């Protein structure tokens, strides 16, 4: 059996669009072919996780069954009880497979690697979100089929964005009228073409053509000068990698969003011109938005409420600073158990704390500071370079440069 990597070849897109046509035609005429969409999803899951990737497919099956049982058991429990201990246990159990996979990758534990499969992080975000919203009472009841449809919505399985169950379910239930769906098709097509430009033109330019050459140049400069490799070539690497990371990831996200629109689902956008952000907080409102908003709602806000409820601190500024540190530290560990991912998370925590300190200082002591195109340009320039520096850390290239 031939495996198809999501959004990785013309064959994949041709097969995707052709097999989607019956569902698209039905949506245009006001119907959703739920059985067909389920069979279509199953077929593409087999093409993605079958063949020589059968072990990933098996891991996915066990993972889905495990998460479904957790959701249904907690739903049944919540009808009569509301124990914090049980809630925390359910959350920990839900993230356990992902933790094992991260440990296997970071500590070279081959015995745990069999639990991994493409997209496990995105599925875990979805299941944890549902458990937390069950606890809050915003999700009263969820059927197994609705959970499976949300969890395994194929356009976003491998690359996100991270949707929310209630928003997703509302799109499933309420079919768009013909004019609305026609506009969705138009917008979905635009997303696909932008994705092709981003990933296969700009991503290829910055990543495949330029990045390896600049990396070799930076390594050569390090060997020539017997230092840390701090040279203009490293600066070029920083900017080039940042561009590659954005265009490659944004391209994948646009493919997923475009296909989602074809299925009548308005999957949220992931990027909104992040490199023109005015400060680091503005950046996280524009970069990988589905992830940053997930961390904001389910980590930052909950840590803040917990500290306030337990009265561990009184100063709201200190509370937010601690919440930022925990939020971005968790994000760093989520990316992987290596020093550069963890430092990347701490870097952004410190950056956003310093940004808040600066904004409070400016409001109190520099009220007359001009606000014009020049100051905006300076703010964008500083933010852009701060972000690119964080991406240099994230890339792991410094690890290669310094410890090779």
Coordinates of C-alpha atoms in Angstrom, one line a residue:
X1 CA 0.0 0.0 0.0
X2 CA 1.3 3.5 -0.9
X3 CA 1.3 6.0 1.9
X4 CA 0.2 9.6 1.2
X5 CA 1.8 12.4 3.3
X6 CA -0.9 15.0 3.9
X7 CA -0.6 18.0 1.5
X8 CA 2.8 16.8 0.2
X9 CA 2.2 16.0 -3.4
X10 CA 0.0 16.8 -6.5
X11 CA -1.4 13.2 -6.3
X12 CA -2.6 13.9 -2.8
X13 CA -4.5 17.1 -3.8
X14 CA -6.0 15.5 -6.9
X15 CA -7.2 12.5 -5.0
X16 CA -8.5 14.8 -2.2
X17 CA -10.5 17.1 -4.4
X18 CA -12.0 14.3 -6.6
X19 CA -13.1 12.2 -3.6
X20 CA -14.6 15.4 -2.0
X21 CA -16.8 16.2 -4.9
X22 CA -19.9 14.2 -3.8
X23 CA -19.8 15.9 -0.4
X24 CA -19.3 19.3 -1.9
X25 CA -22.2 18.9 -4.4
X26 CA -24.4 17.7 -1.6
X27 CA -23.5 20.7 0.5
X28 CA -24.3 23.0 -2.4
X29 CA -27.8 21.6 -2.5
X30 CA -28.2 21.8 1.3
X31 CA -27.4 18.3 2.5
X32 CA -24.5 16.9 4.5
X33 CA -23.5 13.3 3.5
X34 CA -22.4 12.3 7.0
X35 CA -21.9 8.6 6.1
X36 CA -19.9 9.5 3.0
X37 CA -17.8 12.0 4.9
X38 CA -17.1 9.3 7.5
X39 CA -16.1 6.7 4.9
X40 CA -14.0 9.4 3.2
X41 CA -12.2 10.2 6.4
X42 CA -11.6 6.5 7.1
X43 CA -10.2 6.0 3.6
X44 CA -7.7 8.9 4.0
X45 CA -6.7 7.8 7.4
X46 CA -5.9 4.4 6.0
X47 CA -3.9 6.0 3.2
X48 CA -2.0 8.1 5.7
X49 CA -1.4 5.5 8.5
X50 CA -1.6 2.3 6.6
X51 CA 1.1 0.4 4.6
X52 CA 4.6 0.7 6.1
X53 CA 3.1 3.1 8.7
X54 CA 0.8 0.5 10.1
X55 CA 2.3 0.9 13.5
X56 CA 1.2 4.6 13.5
X57 CA -2.3 3.5 12.4
X58 CA -2.5 1.0 15.3
X59 CA -1.3 3.6 17.8
X60 CA -4.0 6.0 16.4
X61 CA -6.7 3.3 16.9
X62 CA -5.7 2.6 20.5
X63 CA -5.3 6.4 21.2
X64 CA -8.8 7.2 19.9
X65 CA -10.5 4.4 21.9
X66 CA -8.6 5.4 25.0
X67 CA -9.6 9.1 24.7
X68 CA -13.2 8.2 23.8
X69 CA -13.5 6.1 27.0
X70 CA -12.1 9.0 29.1
X71 CA -14.5 11.5 27.6
X72 CA -17.6 9.2 28.1
X73 CA -16.5 8.1 31.6
X74 CA -15.9 11.6 32.7
X75 CA -19.2 12.7 31.2
X76 CA -21.1 10.1 33.1
X77 CA -19.2 10.9 36.3
X78 CA -19.9 14.7 36.0
X79 CA -23.7 14.1 36.1
X80 CA -23.5 13.5 39.8
X81 CA -20.0 14.5 41.0
X82 CA -17.5 17.4 40.6
X83 CA -14.3 16.2 42.2
X84 CA -11.2 18.3 41.4
X85 CA -9.0 15.2 41.9
X86 CA -10.9 13.2 39.4
X87 CA -10.8 16.1 36.9
X88 CA -7.0 16.5 37.2
X89 CA -6.6 12.7 36.9
X90 CA -8.6 12.7 33.7
X91 CA -6.6 15.5 32.2
X92 CA -3.3 13.8 33.2
X93 CA -4.6 10.5 31.6
X94 CA -5.6 12.4 28.5
X95 CA -2.1 13.9 28.0
X96 CA -0.3 10.7 29.1
X97 CA 0.2 9.3 25.5
X98 CA 1.6 12.6 24.3
X99 CA 3.9 12.8 27.3
X100 CA 5.2 9.3 26.6
X101 CA 5.9 10.2 23.0
X102 CA 7.7 13.4 24.0
X103 CA 9.8 11.4 26.5
X104 CA 10.6 8.8 23.9
X105 CA 11.8 11.4 21.5
X106 CA 13.7 13.5 24.1
X107 CA 15.3 10.6 26.0
X108 CA 15.6 8.1 23.2
X109 CA 13.3 5.7 24.9
X110 CA 12.5 3.3 22.0
X111 CA 10.0 1.3 24.2
X112 CA 7.6 4.3 24.2
X113 CA 8.0 5.4 20.6
X114 CA 5.4 2.9 19.4
X115 CA 2.7 5.2 21.0
X116 CA 3.4 8.0 18.5
X117 CA 1.7 8.9 15.3
X118 CA 1.4 12.0 13.0
X119 CA -0.9 14.6 14.6
X120 CA -0.9 13.3 18.2
X121 CA -0.4 16.8 19.6
X122 CA -3.3 18.3 17.8
X123 CA -5.6 15.5 18.9
X124 CA -4.5 15.8 22.5
X125 CA -5.3 19.5 22.5
X126 CA -8.8 18.7 21.4
X127 CA -9.4 16.0 24.0
X128 CA -8.0 18.0 26.9
X129 CA -10.2 20.9 25.8
X130 CA -13.3 18.8 25.9
X131 CA -12.5 17.4 29.4
X132 CA -11.9 21.0 30.7
X133 CA -15.1 22.3 29.1
X134 CA -17.0 19.3 30.6
X135 CA -15.7 20.3 33.9
X136 CA -16.8 23.9 33.3
X137 CA -20.2 22.8 32.2
X138 CA -20.0 24.5 28.8
X139 CA -20.2 21.0 27.3
X140 CA -23.2 19.3 28.9
X141 CA -23.2 16.1 26.8
X142 CA -21.2 14.7 23.9
X143 CA -22.1 11.7 21.7
X144 CA -19.4 9.3 20.7
X145 CA -19.9 9.9 17.0
X146 CA -19.7 13.7 17.4
X147 CA -16.5 13.3 19.4
X148 CA -15.0 11.1 16.8
X149 CA -16.0 13.4 13.9
X150 CA -14.4 16.3 15.7
X151 CA -11.3 14.5 16.8
X152 CA -10.6 12.9 13.4
X153 CA -11.7 15.7 11.1
X154 CA -9.2 14.8 8.5
X155 CA -8.2 18.2 7.0
X156 CA -6.7 19.3 10.4
X157 CA -5.5 16.0 11.8
X158 CA -1.8 16.4 10.8
X159 CA -1.3 20.1 10.8
X160 CA -4.0 21.9 12.7
X161 CA -5.4 24.5 13.3
X162 CA -6.8 23.5 16.7
X163 CA -10.6 24.0 16.6
X164 CA -13.0 24.1 19.5
X165 CA -15.7 21.4 19.8
X166 CA -18.7 23.7 20.2
X167 CA -17.7 25.9 17.3
X168 CA -17.0 22.9 15.1
X169 CA -20.3 21.2 16.0
X170 CA -22.3 24.3 15.3
X171 CA -20.9 24.3 11.7
X172 CA -21.7 20.6 11.3
X173 CA -25.3 21.1 12.5
X174 CA -26.1 24.3 10.7
X175 CA -25.6 23.9 7.0
X176 CA -24.7 27.0 5.0
X177 CA -27.2 28.2 2.4
X178 CA -26.2 28.0 -1.2
X179 CA -24.8 31.6 -1.5
X180 CA -22.9 31.2 1.7
X181 CA -21.4 27.9 0.6
X182 CA -20.5 29.3 -2.7
X183 CA -18.5 32.0 -0.9
X184 CA -16.9 29.4 1.3
X185 CA -15.8 27.5 -1.9
X186 CA -14.3 30.7 -3.2
X187 CA -12.5 31.4 0.0
X188 CA -11.4 27.8 0.4
X189 CA -9.9 28.0 -3.1
X190 CA -8.1 31.2 -2.2
X191 CA -6.7 29.5 0.9
X192 CA -5.4 26.6 -1.3
X193 CA -3.7 28.8 -3.8
X194 CA -2.1 30.9 -1.1
X195 CA -1.0 27.7 0.6
X196 CA 0.7 26.6 -2.6
X197 CA 2.5 29.9 -2.9
X198 CA 3.6 29.9 0.7
X199 CA 4.7 26.3 1.1
X200 CA 5.8 25.2 -2.4
X201 CA 7.3 28.5 -3.6
X202 CA 8.4 30.7 -0.7
X203 CA 8.9 27.8 1.8
X204 CA 10.9 26.0 -0.9
X205 CA 13.0 29.1 -1.6
X206 CA 13.8 29.9 2.1
X207 CA 14.0 26.3 3.3
X208 CA 15.2 23.9 0.6
X209 CA 17.3 26.3 -1.6
X210 CA 18.8 28.8 0.9
X211 CA 18.8 27.4 4.4
X212 CA 21.3 24.5 3.9
X213 CA 23.7 26.7 2.1
X214 CA 23.6 29.4 4.8
X215 CA 23.9 26.7 7.5
X216 CA 27.1 25.4 5.9
X217 CA 28.4 28.9 5.6
X218 CA 27.8 29.6 9.3
X219 CA 29.5 26.3 10.3
X220 CA 32.5 27.3 8.1
X221 CA 32.7 30.7 9.8
X222 CA 32.7 29.0 13.2
X223 CA 35.5 26.7 12.2
X224 CA 37.5 29.5 10.6
X225 CA 37.3 31.9 13.6
X226 CA 37.3 29.2 16.3
X227 CA 34.5 31.0 18.2
X228 CA 30.8 30.6 18.9
X229 CA 29.9 31.2 15.3
X230 CA 28.5 34.7 16.0
X231 CA 28.8 36.1 12.5
X232 CA 26.8 37.7 9.7
X233 CA 26.1 34.2 8.3
X234 CA 24.4 33.3 11.6
X235 CA 22.3 36.4 11.3
X236 CA 21.3 35.4 7.8
X237 CA 20.4 31.9 9.1
X238 CA 18.2 33.5 11.7
X239 CA 16.2 35.5 9.2
X240 CA 16.0 32.8 6.6
X241 CA 14.9 30.1 9.1
X242 CA 12.2 32.5 10.4
X243 CA 10.8 33.0 6.9
X244 CA 10.9 29.3 6.2
X245 CA 9.2 28.4 9.4
X246 CA 6.4 30.9 8.7
X247 CA 5.7 30.1 5.1
X248 CA 6.0 26.3 5.5
X249 CA 3.7 26.2 8.5
X250 CA 1.3 28.8 7.3
X251 CA 1.1 27.0 4.0
X252 CA 0.1 23.8 5.7
X253 CA -2.5 25.6 7.8
X254 CA -4.0 27.2 4.7
X255 CA -4.4 23.8 3.0
X256 CA -6.2 22.5 6.0
X257 CA -8.5 25.6 6.3
X258 CA -9.2 25.5 2.5
X259 CA -10.3 21.8 2.6
X260 CA -12.3 22.5 5.7
X261 CA -14.2 25.2 3.9
X262 CA -15.0 22.8 1.1
X263 CA -16.6 20.6 3.8
X264 CA -18.7 23.5 5.1
X265 CA -16.5 23.9 8.3
X266 CA -15.0 27.3 9.0
X267 CA -11.9 26.2 10.7
X268 CA -10.2 29.2 12.3
X269 CA -7.2 30.8 10.8
X270 CA -3.8 30.2 12.3
X271 CA -1.8 33.3 11.1
X272 CA -2.5 37.0 10.7
X273 CA 0.5 38.8 9.4
X274 CA 2.6 38.0 12.5
X275 CA 5.8 39.8 11.3
X276 CA 4.1 43.3 11.5
X277 CA 3.3 42.9 15.2
X278 CA 3.9 45.9 17.4
X279 CA 5.0 44.0 20.5
X280 CA 5.4 40.4 21.6
X281 CA 1.9 40.1 23.0
X282 CA 0.5 41.3 19.6
X283 CA 2.7 38.7 18.0
X284 CA 1.1 35.9 20.0
X285 CA -2.3 37.2 18.9
X286 CA -1.2 36.7 15.3
X287 CA 1.2 33.7 15.3
X288 CA -0.2 30.1 15.4
X289 CA -3.4 31.7 16.9
X290 CA -5.3 28.5 17.5
X291 CA -2.4 27.2 19.7
X292 CA -1.7 30.5 21.5
X293 CA -5.4 31.0 22.2
X294 CA -5.6 27.4 23.5
X295 CA -2.8 28.0 25.9
X296 CA -4.3 31.4 26.9
X297 CA -7.7 29.9 27.7
X298 CA -6.6 26.5 29.2
X299 CA -3.3 27.2 30.8
X300 CA -2.7 30.9 31.4
X301 CA -6.3 31.8 32.5
X302 CA -6.7 28.7 34.7
X303 CA -3.3 29.2 36.4
X304 CA -4.4 32.8 37.0
X305 CA -7.7 31.8 38.5
X306 CA -6.1 29.1 40.6
X307 CA -3.6 31.5 42.1
X308 CA -6.3 34.0 42.8
X309 CA -8.7 31.4 44.3
X310 CA -6.1 29.9 46.6
X311 CA -4.8 33.4 47.4
X312 CA -1.3 32.4 46.7
X313 CA -0.5 36.0 45.6
X314 CA -2.2 39.3 46.0
X315 CA -0.5 41.4 43.4
X316 CA -2.3 41.0 40.0
X317 CA 0.9 41.9 38.1
X318 CA 2.9 39.2 39.9
X319 CA 0.1 36.7 39.3
X320 CA 0.1 37.4 35.5
X321 CA 3.9 37.1 35.4
X322 CA 3.9 33.7 37.1
X323 CA 1.1 32.6 34.8
X324 CA 3.1 33.7 31.8
X325 CA 6.1 31.8 33.0
X326 CA 4.1 28.6 33.5
X327 CA 2.2 29.1 30.2
X328 CA 5.3 29.4 28.0
X329 CA 7.3 26.9 30.0
X330 CA 4.6 24.3 29.3
X331 CA 4.6 25.4 25.7
X332 CA 8.4 24.9 25.5
X333 CA 8.2 21.4 27.0
X334 CA 5.3 20.6 24.6
X335 CA 7.6 21.2 21.7
X336 CA 10.2 18.8 23.1
X337 CA 12.5 17.8 25.9
X338 CA 15.5 19.6 24.6
X339 CA 17.2 22.7 26.0
X340 CA 16.5 24.9 23.0
X341 CA 12.7 24.3 23.1
X342 CA 12.6 25.0 26.8
X343 CA 14.8 28.1 26.5
X344 CA 12.5 29.2 23.6
X345 CA 9.5 29.0 25.9
X346 CA 11.3 30.9 28.7
X347 CA 12.5 33.5 26.2
X348 CA 9.0 34.3 25.2
X349 CA 7.8 34.4 28.9
X350 CA 10.5 36.9 29.8
X351 CA 9.8 38.9 26.6
X352 CA 6.1 39.2 27.3
X353 CA 6.8 40.1 31.0
X354 CA 9.2 42.8 30.0
X355 CA 6.8 44.1 27.4
X356 CA 4.1 44.4 30.1
X357 CA 6.6 46.2 32.4
X358 CA 7.4 48.6 29.6
X359 CA 3.8 49.3 28.7
X360 CA 3.0 50.1 32.4
X361 CA 6.1 52.3 32.7
X362 CA 5.2 54.2 29.4
X363 CA 1.7 54.7 30.5
X364 CA 2.8 56.1 33.9
X365 CA 5.9 58.1 33.0
X366 CA 6.0 58.6 29.3
X367 CA 2.5 59.8 28.4
X368 CA 3.9 62.4 26.0
X369 CA 5.8 59.8 24.0
X370 CA 4.8 60.4 20.3
X371 CA 2.8 57.8 18.5
X372 CA 3.3 57.9 14.8
X373 CA 4.5 55.9 11.8
X374 CA 8.2 56.2 12.9
X375 CA 7.6 54.9 16.4
X376 CA 5.3 52.1 15.0
X377 CA 8.1 51.2 12.6
X378 CA 10.6 51.0 15.5
X379 CA 8.2 48.8 17.5
X380 CA 7.7 46.5 14.6
X381 CA 11.5 46.3 13.9
X382 CA 12.3 45.5 17.6
X383 CA 9.5 42.9 17.8
X384 CA 10.4 41.2 14.5
X385 CA 14.1 40.8 15.5
X386 CA 13.1 39.6 19.0
X387 CA 10.9 36.9 17.4
X388 CA 13.5 35.9 14.8
X389 CA 16.0 35.5 17.7
X390 CA 13.6 33.2 19.4
X391 CA 13.2 31.2 16.2
X392 CA 16.9 30.8 16.0
X393 CA 16.9 29.3 19.4
X394 CA 13.9 27.1 18.5
X395 CA 15.6 25.8 15.3
X396 CA 18.2 24.0 17.3
X397 CA 20.9 25.2 15.0
X398 CA 22.8 26.8 17.9
X399 CA 23.0 23.3 19.4
X400 CA 24.6 22.1 16.2
X401 CA 26.8 25.1 15.9
X402 CA 28.1 25.0 19.5
X403 CA 28.2 21.3 20.4
X404 CA 29.0 19.5 17.2

